mmCIF file of C-alpha atoms in Angstrom:
data_model
loop_
_atom_site.group_PDB
_atom_site.id
_atom_site.type_symbol
_atom_site.label_atom_id
_atom_site.label_comp_id
_atom_site.label_asym_id
_atom_site.label_seq_id
_atom_site.Cartn_x
_atom_site.Cartn_y
_atom_site.Cartn_z
ATOM 1 C CA UNK A 162 0.000 0.000 0.000
ATOM 2 C CA UNK A 163 1.248 3.487 -0.750
ATOM 3 C CA UNK A 164 1.740 6.052 2.014
ATOM 4 C CA UNK A 165 -1.144 8.052 0.509
ATOM 5 C CA UNK A 166 -3.455 5.006 0.721
ATOM 6 C CA UNK A 167 -2.374 4.431 4.310
ATOM 7 C CA UNK A 168 -3.265 8.043 5.136
ATOM 8 C CA UNK A 169 -6.626 7.618 3.344
ATOM 9 C CA UNK A 170 -7.451 4.470 5.315
ATOM 10 C CA UNK A 171 -6.645 6.397 8.484
ATOM 11 C CA UNK A 172 -9.237 9.045 7.543
ATOM 12 C CA UNK A 173 -7.256 11.594 5.500
ATOM 13 C CA UNK A 174 -8.280 13.385 2.349
ATOM 14 C CA UNK A 175 -5.548 12.134 -0.025
ATOM 15 C CA UNK A 176 -5.518 15.475 -1.859
ATOM 16 C CA UNK A 177 -4.889 17.481 1.318
ATOM 17 C CA UNK A 178 -1.269 16.703 2.178
ATOM 18 C CA UNK A 179 1.084 19.367 3.455
ATOM 19 C CA UNK A 180 4.445 19.934 1.866
ATOM 20 C CA UNK A 181 6.912 17.491 3.460
ATOM 21 C CA UNK A 182 7.610 18.594 7.042
ATOM 22 C CA UNK A 183 9.689 17.354 9.977
ATOM 23 C CA UNK A 184 8.608 16.287 13.438
ATOM 24 C CA UNK A 185 9.639 19.679 14.843
ATOM 25 C CA UNK A 186 7.608 21.489 12.184
ATOM 26 C CA UNK A 187 4.472 19.428 12.825
ATOM 27 C CA UNK A 188 4.496 20.762 16.360
ATOM 28 C CA UNK A 189 4.002 24.186 14.776
ATOM 29 C CA UNK A 190 0.620 23.141 13.360
ATOM 30 C CA UNK A 191 -2.570 24.075 15.191
ATOM 31 C CA UNK A 192 -3.459 20.664 16.689
ATOM 32 C CA UNK A 193 -6.021 20.604 19.512
ATOM 33 C CA UNK A 194 -5.416 17.267 21.272
ATOM 34 C CA UNK A 195 -8.524 17.416 23.495
ATOM 35 C CA UNK A 196 -11.942 19.007 23.118
ATOM 36 C CA UNK A 197 -14.467 18.434 25.923
ATOM 37 C CA UNK A 198 -17.220 16.162 24.618
ATOM 38 C CA UNK A 199 -15.619 15.746 21.189
ATOM 39 C CA UNK A 200 -12.623 14.186 19.445
ATOM 40 C CA UNK A 201 -9.358 16.072 19.358
ATOM 41 C CA UNK A 202 -7.337 16.623 16.210
ATOM 42 C CA UNK A 203 -5.254 13.852 14.694
ATOM 43 C CA UNK A 204 -2.448 14.240 12.165
ATOM 44 C CA UNK A 205 -0.114 11.708 10.536
ATOM 45 C CA UNK A 206 3.160 11.992 8.644
ATOM 46 C CA UNK A 207 3.572 9.161 6.129
ATOM 47 C CA UNK A 208 6.438 7.603 4.203
ATOM 48 C CA UNK A 209 7.993 4.321 3.068
ATOM 49 C CA UNK A 210 10.946 2.299 4.275
ATOM 50 C CA UNK A 211 12.147 -1.139 3.113
ATOM 51 C CA UNK A 212 8.902 -1.944 1.311
ATOM 52 C CA UNK A 213 6.602 -0.889 4.178
ATOM 53 C CA UNK A 214 4.520 2.257 4.299
ATOM 54 C CA UNK A 215 4.442 3.858 7.725
ATOM 55 C CA UNK A 216 2.552 6.569 9.570
ATOM 56 C CA UNK A 217 3.758 8.564 12.553
ATOM 57 C CA UNK A 218 0.729 9.697 14.546
ATOM 58 C CA UNK A 219 0.252 12.981 16.406
ATOM 59 C CA UNK A 220 -2.544 14.185 18.656
ATOM 60 C CA UNK A 221 -5.826 12.245 18.789
ATOM 61 C CA UNK A 222 -5.024 10.032 15.805
ATOM 62 C CA UNK A 223 -6.978 7.073 14.426
ATOM 63 C CA UNK A 224 -4.450 4.252 13.895
ATOM 64 C CA UNK A 225 -5.508 2.088 16.823
ATOM 65 C CA UNK A 226 -9.235 2.534 16.242
ATOM 66 C CA UNK A 227 -9.090 1.812 12.506
ATOM 67 C CA UNK A 228 -6.542 -0.995 12.673
ATOM 68 C CA UNK A 229 -8.810 -3.631 11.105
ATOM 69 C CA UNK A 230 -9.929 -1.210 8.354
ATOM 70 C CA UNK A 231 -6.330 -0.293 7.569
ATOM 71 C CA UNK A 232 -5.394 -4.004 7.433
ATOM 72 C CA UNK A 233 -8.140 -5.107 5.015
ATOM 73 C CA UNK A 234 -7.582 -6.742 1.613
ATOM 74 C CA UNK A 235 -4.370 -8.604 2.491
ATOM 75 C CA UNK A 236 -2.576 -5.626 4.026
ATOM 76 C CA UNK A 237 -0.289 -6.281 7.005
ATOM 77 C CA UNK A 238 -0.100 -3.685 9.783
ATOM 78 C CA UNK A 239 2.326 -3.466 12.681
ATOM 79 C CA UNK A 240 1.000 -0.779 15.044
ATOM 80 C CA UNK A 241 3.276 0.432 17.835
ATOM 81 C CA UNK A 242 2.002 2.875 20.464
ATOM 82 C CA UNK A 243 4.829 4.146 22.715
ATOM 83 C CA UNK A 244 2.361 5.286 25.456
ATOM 84 C CA UNK A 245 4.853 7.578 27.270
ATOM 85 C CA UNK A 246 2.275 8.784 29.836
ATOM 86 C CA UNK A 247 0.663 5.415 30.475
ATOM 87 C CA UNK A 248 2.750 2.245 30.464
ATOM 88 C CA UNK A 249 3.142 -0.221 28.861
ATOM 89 C CA UNK A 250 3.852 0.535 25.216
ATOM 90 C CA UNK A 251 1.506 -1.560 23.059
ATOM 91 C CA UNK A 252 2.110 -3.506 19.889
ATOM 92 C CA UNK A 253 -0.515 -5.020 17.554
ATOM 93 C CA UNK A 254 -0.171 -7.018 14.352
ATOM 94 C CA UNK A 255 -3.154 -7.124 11.988
ATOM 95 C CA UNK A 256 -3.728 -8.682 8.563
ATOM 96 C CA UNK A 257 -6.734 -9.171 6.302
ATOM 97 C CA UNK A 258 -9.014 -7.051 8.490
ATOM 98 C CA UNK A 259 -8.268 -8.817 11.787
ATOM 99 C CA UNK A 260 -5.964 -8.227 14.742
ATOM 100 C CA UNK A 261 -3.936 -11.428 14.859
ATOM 101 C CA UNK A 262 -1.866 -10.696 17.955
ATOM 102 C CA UNK A 263 -0.938 -7.974 20.372
ATOM 103 C CA UNK A 264 0.721 -7.387 23.741
ATOM 104 C CA UNK A 265 2.234 -4.763 25.994
ATOM 105 C CA UNK A 266 6.011 -4.395 26.032
ATOM 106 C CA UNK A 267 7.199 -5.781 29.339
ATOM 107 C CA UNK A 268 3.887 -7.657 29.607
ATOM 108 C CA UNK A 269 4.346 -10.061 26.688
ATOM 109 C CA UNK A 270 2.808 -12.908 28.674
ATOM 110 C CA UNK A 271 -0.646 -11.284 28.347
ATOM 111 C CA UNK A 272 -1.596 -11.443 24.690
ATOM 112 C CA UNK A 273 -4.724 -10.933 22.593
ATOM 113 C CA UNK A 274 -5.999 -11.362 19.035
ATOM 114 C CA UNK A 275 -7.086 -14.256 16.829
ATOM 115 C CA UNK A 276 -3.611 -15.833 17.053
ATOM 116 C CA UNK A 277 -2.291 -14.427 20.345
ATOM 117 C CA UNK A 278 0.750 -16.753 20.407
ATOM 118 C CA UNK A 279 1.871 -15.955 16.836
ATOM 119 C CA UNK A 280 5.034 -14.103 17.933
ATOM 120 C CA UNK A 281 5.873 -16.283 20.949
ATOM 121 C CA UNK A 282 8.636 -18.232 19.108
ATOM 122 C CA UNK A 283 10.227 -14.904 18.111
ATOM 123 C CA UNK A 284 10.012 -13.606 21.700
ATOM 124 C CA UNK A 285 11.566 -16.832 23.030
ATOM 125 C CA UNK A 286 14.390 -16.652 20.458
ATOM 126 C CA UNK A 287 15.048 -13.020 21.481
ATOM 127 C CA UNK A 288 15.231 -14.014 25.181
ATOM 128 C CA UNK A 289 12.184 -11.922 26.076
ATOM 129 C CA UNK A 290 10.197 -14.976 27.240
ATOM 130 C CA UNK A 291 11.365 -18.307 28.622
ATOM 131 C CA UNK A 292 10.672 -21.519 26.672
ATOM 132 C CA UNK A 293 7.255 -21.832 28.362
ATOM 133 C CA UNK A 294 6.130 -18.706 26.451
ATOM 134 C CA UNK A 295 4.841 -17.124 29.659
ATOM 135 C CA UNK A 296 7.710 -16.389 32.037
ATOM 136 C CA UNK A 297 9.801 -13.251 31.427
ATOM 137 C CA UNK A 298 13.553 -13.780 31.129
ATOM 138 C CA UNK A 299 15.458 -12.393 34.157
ATOM 139 C CA UNK A 300 14.078 -8.828 34.096
ATOM 140 C CA UNK A 301 15.898 -7.797 37.299
ATOM 141 C CA UNK A 302 19.416 -8.508 36.024
ATOM 142 C CA UNK A 303 19.653 -6.294 32.973
ATOM 143 C CA UNK A 304 19.848 -2.592 32.190
ATOM 144 C CA UNK A 305 16.619 -0.633 31.972
ATOM 145 C CA UNK A 306 15.020 -0.996 28.535
ATOM 146 C CA UNK A 307 17.057 -4.039 27.414
ATOM 147 C CA UNK A 308 14.034 -6.374 27.232
ATOM 148 C CA UNK A 309 12.019 -3.696 25.405
ATOM 149 C CA UNK A 310 14.798 -3.350 22.809
ATOM 150 C CA UNK A 311 14.889 -7.152 22.373
ATOM 151 C CA UNK A 312 11.094 -7.239 21.910
ATOM 152 C CA UNK A 313 11.177 -4.494 19.283
ATOM 153 C CA UNK A 314 14.161 -6.201 17.614
ATOM 154 C CA UNK A 315 12.241 -9.496 17.426
ATOM 155 C CA UNK A 316 9.287 -7.734 15.774
ATOM 156 C CA UNK A 317 11.603 -5.904 13.361
ATOM 157 C CA UNK A 318 13.284 -9.171 12.341
ATOM 158 C CA UNK A 319 9.994 -11.060 12.000
ATOM 159 C CA UNK A 320 8.442 -8.496 9.651
ATOM 160 C CA UNK A 321 11.576 -7.092 7.995
ATOM 161 C CA UNK A 322 11.032 -3.633 9.470
ATOM 162 C CA UNK A 323 13.770 -1.031 9.578
ATOM 163 C CA UNK A 324 12.430 2.429 10.354
ATOM 164 C CA UNK A 325 15.338 4.830 10.748
ATOM 165 C CA UNK A 326 15.281 7.167 13.754
ATOM 166 C CA UNK A 327 15.539 10.056 11.258
ATOM 167 C CA UNK A 328 11.967 9.264 10.148
ATOM 168 C CA UNK A 329 10.775 10.025 13.632
ATOM 169 C CA UNK A 330 12.434 13.405 13.724
ATOM 170 C CA UNK A 331 14.277 15.174 10.958
ATOM 171 C CA UNK A 332 13.040 13.340 7.872
ATOM 172 C CA UNK A 333 10.628 15.551 5.962
ATOM 173 C CA UNK A 334 7.371 13.729 5.184
ATOM 174 C CA UNK A 335 3.942 14.845 3.964
ATOM 175 C CA UNK A 336 1.373 15.276 6.736
ATOM 176 C CA UNK A 337 -2.390 14.730 6.669
ATOM 177 C CA UNK A 338 -5.251 15.549 9.020
ATOM 178 C CA UNK A 339 -7.029 12.298 9.967
ATOM 179 C CA UNK A 340 -9.426 13.548 12.661
ATOM 180 C CA UNK A 341 -10.950 16.828 13.756
ATOM 181 C CA UNK A 342 -10.074 20.161 12.212
ATOM 182 C CA UNK A 343 -6.388 20.840 12.831
ATOM 183 C CA UNK A 344 -4.864 23.931 11.277
ATOM 184 C CA UNK A 345 -2.514 22.420 8.716
ATOM 185 C CA UNK A 346 -0.568 25.582 7.893
ATOM 186 C CA UNK A 347 2.675 26.170 9.760
ATOM 187 C CA UNK A 348 2.545 29.068 12.201
#
């Protein structure tokens, strides 16, 4: 799927992209995250990397709510929500209009979806989970964040993902409004 189609499936008008902008510049848009009794504004920047289209979400975006719609017609979706204010970070994998598996990082033993154990062999191989697929591997003996990095590495290897850190910050990508009425002109 093209980045434009990904934005469309997330609720964007495909003809209403901004000029390519960076993460710092998107913070200069007029995005209202919360409106009492109504949705806030959601914006995405979209691009491609190693054969995958990706969206970086800002504000009250739609990626998690529309996951099955985005993943229809044979499309695969890996949706990562960092959740900085509310732990844990969440990861979902969807395909053909269904969430196949998902879990919280650091809470990989509690899984959901139609095939909740789909990534268990990958998590065992990455030393995130013990061979029983339930017990976490020695979380008290390693530096903070090491298990999280191994989990994300296992997912990257499984799906052939390789999103450069530059995409999250300095890379200039087109942006689209996907919810609400954000001001899409830079201030």
